[in-house]
Short mmCIF file of N, CA and C in Angstrom, two decimals:
data_model
loop_
_atom_site.label_atom_id
_atom_site.label_comp_id
_atom_site.label_asym_id
_atom_site.label_seq_id
_atom_site.Cartn_x
_atom_site.Cartn_y
_atom_site.Cartn_z
N UNK O 1 -43.37 -78.48 80.14
CA UNK O 1 -43.37 -77.86 81.43
C UNK O 1 -42.26 -76.88 81.60
N UNK O 2 -41.16 -77.00 80.82
CA UNK O 2 -39.99 -76.35 80.75
C UNK O 2 -40.36 -74.90 80.25
N UNK O 3 -41.10 -74.89 79.08
CA UNK O 3 -41.47 -73.64 78.54
C UNK O 3 -42.24 -72.78 79.58
N UNK O 4 -43.33 -73.42 80.11
CA UNK O 4 -44.19 -72.70 81.18
C UNK O 4 -43.32 -72.16 82.24
N UNK O 5 -42.51 -73.01 82.86
CA UNK O 5 -41.70 -72.59 84.00
C UNK O 5 -40.66 -71.37 83.61
N UNK O 6 -40.07 -71.51 82.47
CA UNK O 6 -39.16 -70.65 82.07
C UNK O 6 -39.71 -69.21 81.54
N UNK O 7 -40.83 -69.26 81.04
CA UNK O 7 -41.50 -68.06 80.57
C UNK O 7 -42.03 -67.36 81.75
N UNK O 8 -42.55 -68.15 82.80
CA UNK O 8 -43.15 -67.57 84.03
C UNK O 8 -41.85 -66.74 84.76
N UNK O 9 -40.63 -67.44 84.83
CA UNK O 9 -39.60 -66.83 85.57
C UNK O 9 -39.09 -65.56 84.73
N UNK O 10 -39.04 -65.63 83.43
CA UNK O 10 -38.66 -64.54 82.68
C UNK O 10 -39.70 -63.38 82.91
N UNK O 11 -40.87 -63.61 82.79
CA UNK O 11 -41.91 -62.46 83.12
C UNK O 11 -41.69 -62.01 84.47
N UNK O 12 -41.48 -62.78 85.42
CA UNK O 12 -41.25 -62.28 86.90
C UNK O 12 -39.97 -61.24 86.90
N UNK O 13 -38.95 -61.84 86.09
CA UNK O 13 -37.72 -60.81 85.92
C UNK O 13 -38.07 -59.64 85.32
N UNK O 14 -38.90 -59.57 84.32
CA UNK O 14 -39.11 -58.43 83.37
C UNK O 14 -40.03 -57.42 84.37
N UNK O 15 -41.12 -57.97 84.92
CA UNK O 15 -42.09 -57.11 85.60
C UNK O 15 -41.51 -56.79 87.11
N UNK O 16 -40.74 -57.65 87.66
CA UNK O 16 -40.30 -57.39 89.06
C UNK O 16 -41.36 -57.91 89.99
N UNK O 17 -42.21 -58.73 89.56
CA UNK O 17 -43.23 -59.21 90.57
C UNK O 17 -43.65 -60.68 90.02
N UNK O 18 -44.30 -61.53 90.99
CA UNK O 18 -44.69 -62.86 90.76
C UNK O 18 -45.82 -62.91 89.60
N UNK O 19 -45.71 -63.74 88.79
CA UNK O 19 -46.69 -64.02 87.72
C UNK O 19 -47.41 -65.35 87.93
N UNK O 20 -48.55 -65.28 88.55
CA UNK O 20 -49.46 -66.55 88.72
C UNK O 20 -50.67 -66.89 88.04
N UNK O 21 -50.85 -66.12 86.94
CA UNK O 21 -52.12 -66.30 86.15
C UNK O 21 -51.55 -66.61 84.74
N UNK O 22 -52.27 -67.64 84.08
CA UNK O 22 -52.02 -67.93 82.63
C UNK O 22 -53.20 -68.09 81.88
N UNK O 23 -53.11 -67.46 80.75
CA UNK O 23 -54.27 -67.68 79.70
C UNK O 23 -53.79 -68.27 78.60
N UNK O 24 -54.44 -69.44 78.35
CA UNK O 24 -54.12 -70.17 77.14
C UNK O 24 -54.46 -69.47 75.79
N UNK O 25 -53.47 -69.51 74.84
CA UNK O 25 -53.77 -68.94 73.54
C UNK O 25 -54.95 -69.56 72.83
N UNK O 26 -55.82 -68.62 72.54
CA UNK O 26 -57.07 -69.10 71.93
C UNK O 26 -57.97 -69.83 72.66
N UNK O 27 -57.53 -70.04 74.14
CA UNK O 27 -58.31 -70.89 74.91
C UNK O 27 -57.96 -72.40 74.79
N UNK O 28 -57.14 -72.78 74.04
CA UNK O 28 -56.76 -74.22 73.66
C UNK O 28 -56.06 -74.74 75.01
N UNK O 29 -56.87 -75.70 75.67
CA UNK O 29 -56.17 -76.20 76.80
C UNK O 29 -56.75 -77.87 76.69
N UNK O 30 -56.04 -78.50 77.81
CA UNK O 30 -56.46 -79.87 77.96
C UNK O 30 -56.07 -80.17 79.42
N UNK O 31 -56.47 -81.39 79.88
CA UNK O 31 -56.25 -81.80 81.29
C UNK O 31 -54.68 -81.75 81.47
N UNK O 32 -53.96 -82.21 80.42
CA UNK O 32 -52.49 -82.48 80.57
C UNK O 32 -51.92 -81.06 80.80
N UNK O 33 -52.32 -80.16 80.01
CA UNK O 33 -51.91 -78.67 79.88
C UNK O 33 -52.17 -78.07 81.35
N UNK O 34 -53.48 -78.26 81.76
CA UNK O 34 -53.82 -77.75 83.05
C UNK O 34 -52.94 -78.08 84.28
N UNK O 35 -52.57 -79.58 84.13
CA UNK O 35 -51.72 -80.00 85.29
C UNK O 35 -50.16 -79.49 85.04
N UNK O 36 -49.85 -79.41 83.91
CA UNK O 36 -48.39 -78.73 83.64
C UNK O 36 -48.56 -77.26 84.16
N UNK O 37 -49.48 -76.49 84.05
CA UNK O 37 -49.55 -75.30 84.62
C UNK O 37 -49.60 -75.22 86.05
N UNK O 38 -50.33 -76.15 86.61
CA UNK O 38 -50.35 -76.26 88.02
C UNK O 38 -48.86 -76.56 88.61
N UNK O 39 -48.31 -77.49 87.89
CA UNK O 39 -46.78 -77.81 88.32
C UNK O 39 -45.93 -76.70 88.22
N UNK O 40 -46.05 -75.88 87.06
CA UNK O 40 -45.27 -74.78 86.87
C UNK O 40 -45.44 -73.74 87.91
N UNK O 41 -46.40 -73.64 88.64
CA UNK O 41 -46.55 -72.82 89.80
C UNK O 41 -47.71 -71.77 89.63
N UNK O 42 -48.47 -71.90 88.52
CA UNK O 42 -49.56 -70.92 88.25
C UNK O 42 -50.74 -71.17 89.33
N UNK O 43 -51.19 -70.18 89.85
CA UNK O 43 -52.40 -70.23 90.81
C UNK O 43 -53.75 -70.32 90.07
N UNK O 44 -53.86 -69.74 88.98
CA UNK O 44 -55.05 -69.94 88.13
C UNK O 44 -54.79 -69.78 86.61
N UNK O 45 -55.66 -70.45 85.86
CA UNK O 45 -55.65 -70.33 84.53
C UNK O 45 -56.91 -70.01 83.93
N UNK O 46 -56.79 -69.53 82.56
CA UNK O 46 -58.09 -69.18 81.81
C UNK O 46 -58.11 -69.76 80.53
N UNK O 47 -59.33 -70.27 80.26
CA UNK O 47 -59.66 -71.00 78.96
C UNK O 47 -60.70 -70.20 78.33
N UNK O 48 -60.97 -70.70 77.07
CA UNK O 48 -62.22 -70.02 76.30
C UNK O 48 -63.39 -71.12 76.39
N UNK O 49 -63.26 -72.03 77.42
CA UNK O 49 -64.36 -73.01 77.38
C UNK O 49 -65.55 -72.28 78.18
N UNK O 50 -66.80 -72.33 77.52
CA UNK O 50 -67.80 -71.61 78.12
C UNK O 50 -68.47 -72.52 78.99
N UNK O 51 -68.21 -72.29 80.33
CA UNK O 51 -68.67 -73.13 81.31
C UNK O 51 -69.13 -72.34 82.62
N UNK O 52 -69.99 -72.92 83.43
CA UNK O 52 -70.25 -72.22 84.71
C UNK O 52 -69.01 -72.53 85.42
N UNK O 53 -68.41 -71.68 86.28
CA UNK O 53 -67.34 -72.01 87.16
C UNK O 53 -67.36 -71.47 88.55
N UNK O 54 -66.69 -71.99 89.26
CA UNK O 54 -66.49 -71.60 90.74
C UNK O 54 -65.35 -70.72 90.75
N UNK O 55 -65.62 -69.50 91.41
CA UNK O 55 -64.46 -68.59 91.30
C UNK O 55 -63.18 -69.09 91.99
N UNK O 56 -63.29 -70.11 92.85
CA UNK O 56 -62.21 -70.58 93.44
C UNK O 56 -61.47 -71.73 92.66
N UNK O 57 -62.02 -72.05 91.47
CA UNK O 57 -61.51 -73.18 90.64
C UNK O 57 -60.11 -72.76 89.97
N UNK O 58 -59.37 -73.74 89.70
CA UNK O 58 -57.97 -73.53 89.14
C UNK O 58 -58.21 -73.00 87.66
N UNK O 59 -59.01 -73.61 87.00
CA UNK O 59 -59.37 -73.13 85.56
C UNK O 59 -60.65 -72.64 85.37
N UNK O 60 -60.63 -71.30 84.82
CA UNK O 60 -61.88 -70.52 84.62
C UNK O 60 -62.04 -70.32 83.19
N UNK O 61 -63.25 -70.34 82.67
CA UNK O 61 -63.58 -69.96 81.28
C UNK O 61 -63.75 -68.49 81.31
N UNK O 62 -63.71 -68.03 79.95
CA UNK O 62 -63.95 -66.52 79.71
C UNK O 62 -64.52 -66.44 78.40
N UNK O 63 -65.15 -65.26 78.17
CA UNK O 63 -65.70 -64.93 77.01
C UNK O 63 -64.65 -64.34 76.05
N UNK O 64 -64.75 -64.79 74.91
CA UNK O 64 -63.68 -64.45 73.91
C UNK O 64 -64.16 -63.17 73.30
N UNK O 65 -63.12 -62.25 73.28
CA UNK O 65 -63.54 -60.87 72.50
C UNK O 65 -62.45 -60.76 71.34
N UNK O 66 -62.94 -60.43 70.16
CA UNK O 66 -62.09 -60.38 68.94
C UNK O 66 -62.08 -59.05 68.40
N UNK O 67 -61.00 -58.68 67.74
CA UNK O 67 -61.12 -57.43 67.01
C UNK O 67 -62.17 -57.22 66.06
N UNK O 68 -62.77 -58.29 65.58
CA UNK O 68 -63.73 -58.17 64.42
C UNK O 68 -65.18 -58.12 65.15
N UNK O 69 -65.23 -58.19 66.59
CA UNK O 69 -66.41 -57.98 67.30
C UNK O 69 -67.12 -56.65 66.81
N UNK O 70 -68.44 -56.63 66.51
CA UNK O 70 -69.14 -55.30 66.19
C UNK O 70 -69.14 -54.62 67.60
N UNK O 71 -69.31 -53.44 67.59
CA UNK O 71 -69.37 -52.54 68.79
C UNK O 71 -70.42 -53.01 69.79
N UNK O 72 -71.69 -53.36 69.29
CA UNK O 72 -72.88 -53.80 69.98
C UNK O 72 -72.49 -55.15 70.70
N UNK O 73 -71.72 -55.97 69.84
CA UNK O 73 -71.44 -57.34 70.20
C UNK O 73 -70.50 -57.18 71.54
N UNK O 74 -69.49 -56.23 71.25
CA UNK O 74 -68.44 -56.02 72.34
C UNK O 74 -69.18 -55.57 73.68
N UNK O 75 -70.00 -54.69 73.49
CA UNK O 75 -70.58 -54.12 74.65
C UNK O 75 -71.56 -55.27 75.19
N UNK O 76 -72.30 -56.02 74.56
CA UNK O 76 -73.02 -57.10 75.21
C UNK O 76 -72.24 -58.04 75.92
N UNK O 77 -71.01 -58.37 75.38
CA UNK O 77 -70.10 -59.16 76.05
C UNK O 77 -69.61 -58.61 77.35
N UNK O 78 -69.31 -57.43 77.37
CA UNK O 78 -68.91 -56.62 78.59
C UNK O 78 -70.05 -56.62 79.68
N UNK O 79 -71.32 -56.52 79.18
CA UNK O 79 -72.40 -56.48 80.00
C UNK O 79 -72.99 -57.89 80.75
N UNK O 80 -72.33 -58.78 80.10
CA UNK O 80 -72.83 -60.10 80.56
C UNK O 80 -73.82 -60.87 79.79
N UNK O 81 -73.96 -60.33 78.41
CA UNK O 81 -75.22 -61.01 77.85
C UNK O 81 -74.85 -62.35 77.39
N UNK O 82 -73.45 -62.83 77.53
CA UNK O 82 -73.31 -64.15 77.17
C UNK O 82 -73.20 -65.24 78.33
N UNK O 83 -73.50 -64.68 79.50
CA UNK O 83 -73.49 -65.70 80.73
C UNK O 83 -74.45 -66.82 80.56
N UNK O 84 -75.56 -66.70 79.78
CA UNK O 84 -76.39 -67.89 79.49
C UNK O 84 -75.75 -68.97 78.71
N UNK O 85 -74.63 -68.80 77.98
CA UNK O 85 -74.17 -69.71 77.16
C UNK O 85 -73.70 -70.99 77.83
N UNK O 86 -72.91 -71.01 79.07
CA UNK O 86 -72.52 -72.15 79.50
C UNK O 86 -73.57 -73.12 80.02
N UNK O 87 -74.66 -72.49 80.61
CA UNK O 87 -75.82 -73.32 80.98
C UNK O 87 -76.48 -73.96 79.71
N UNK O 88 -76.63 -73.17 78.59
CA UNK O 88 -77.28 -73.69 77.41
C UNK O 88 -76.47 -74.88 76.87
N UNK O 89 -75.11 -74.81 76.80
CA UNK O 89 -74.30 -75.78 76.35
C UNK O 89 -74.24 -77.05 77.16
N UNK O 90 -74.37 -76.86 78.48
CA UNK O 90 -74.47 -77.96 79.44
C UNK O 90 -75.79 -78.75 79.19
N UNK O 91 -76.78 -78.00 78.97
CA UNK O 91 -78.21 -78.65 78.78
C UNK O 91 -78.13 -79.45 77.36
N UNK O 92 -77.55 -78.75 76.40
CA UNK O 92 -77.35 -79.41 75.01
C UNK O 92 -76.60 -80.71 75.25
N UNK O 93 -75.47 -80.71 76.09
CA UNK O 93 -74.77 -81.83 76.22
C UNK O 93 -75.53 -83.03 76.96
N UNK O 94 -76.35 -82.70 77.88
CA UNK O 94 -77.10 -83.60 78.60
C UNK O 94 -78.06 -84.24 77.70
N UNK O 95 -78.70 -83.35 76.77
CA UNK O 95 -79.75 -83.91 75.85
C UNK O 95 -79.10 -84.84 75.01
N UNK O 96 -78.03 -84.52 74.38
CA UNK O 96 -77.37 -85.55 73.52
C UNK O 96 -76.73 -86.86 74.05
N UNK O 97 -76.38 -86.69 75.50
CA UNK O 97 -75.93 -87.82 76.06
C UNK O 97 -77.22 -88.84 76.31
N UNK O 98 -78.31 -88.31 76.73
CA UNK O 98 -79.56 -89.01 76.85
C UNK O 98 -79.91 -89.67 75.60
N UNK O 99 -79.97 -88.88 74.39
CA UNK O 99 -80.37 -89.57 73.25
C UNK O 99 -79.47 -90.62 72.71
N UNK O 100 -78.10 -90.41 73.01
CA UNK O 100 -77.13 -91.51 72.65
C UNK O 100 -77.50 -92.83 73.41
N UNK O 101 -77.97 -92.73 74.70
CA UNK O 101 -78.28 -93.90 75.53
C UNK O 101 -79.44 -94.58 75.03
N UNK O 102 -80.34 -93.87 74.27
CA UNK O 102 -81.58 -94.54 73.94
C UNK O 102 -81.13 -95.59 72.71
N UNK O 103 -82.12 -96.53 72.57
CA UNK O 103 -81.87 -97.54 71.41
C UNK O 103 -82.47 -96.83 70.29
N UNK O 104 -82.15 -97.18 69.10
CA UNK O 104 -82.70 -96.53 67.83
C UNK O 104 -84.21 -96.58 67.75
N UNK O 105 -84.84 -97.68 68.37
CA UNK O 105 -86.16 -97.82 68.28
C UNK O 105 -86.88 -96.81 69.25
N UNK O 106 -86.40 -96.51 70.36
CA UNK O 106 -86.80 -95.62 71.29
C UNK O 106 -86.72 -94.13 70.79
N UNK O 107 -85.56 -93.95 70.06
CA UNK O 107 -85.28 -92.54 69.52
C UNK O 107 -86.38 -92.25 68.42
N UNK O 108 -86.79 -93.36 67.58
CA UNK O 108 -87.75 -93.10 66.44
C UNK O 108 -89.32 -92.96 67.09
N UNK O 109 -89.42 -93.62 68.17
CA UNK O 109 -90.80 -93.50 68.91
C UNK O 109 -90.98 -91.97 69.27
N UNK O 110 -89.74 -91.57 69.85
CA UNK O 110 -89.93 -90.13 70.62
C UNK O 110 -90.14 -89.02 69.45
N UNK O 111 -89.57 -89.43 68.39
CA UNK O 111 -89.73 -88.26 67.23
C UNK O 111 -91.00 -88.23 66.68
#
């Protein structure tokens, strides 16, 4: 918490304006870190978690862009070609959750 608060204050000092957005390095976040950011006074944080989000939400996912991205890949990311990913991952999670709930016999019969 101290590191988040102090770095925010230092950035405010350097920039001459309030800093209220935080982006997790490499998108690495957890529920505990989200709460620490909230307590440090950040208004919104960004992760790399591919998820459908509410624009009013505290934590928002983003599409990762890397220096190694090909030009076409970078262009596709800018144009929103990866917007389907959160829905696909959510569907995958639902399928795996349902399969785990089945007994081994039911899973064998379905296959």
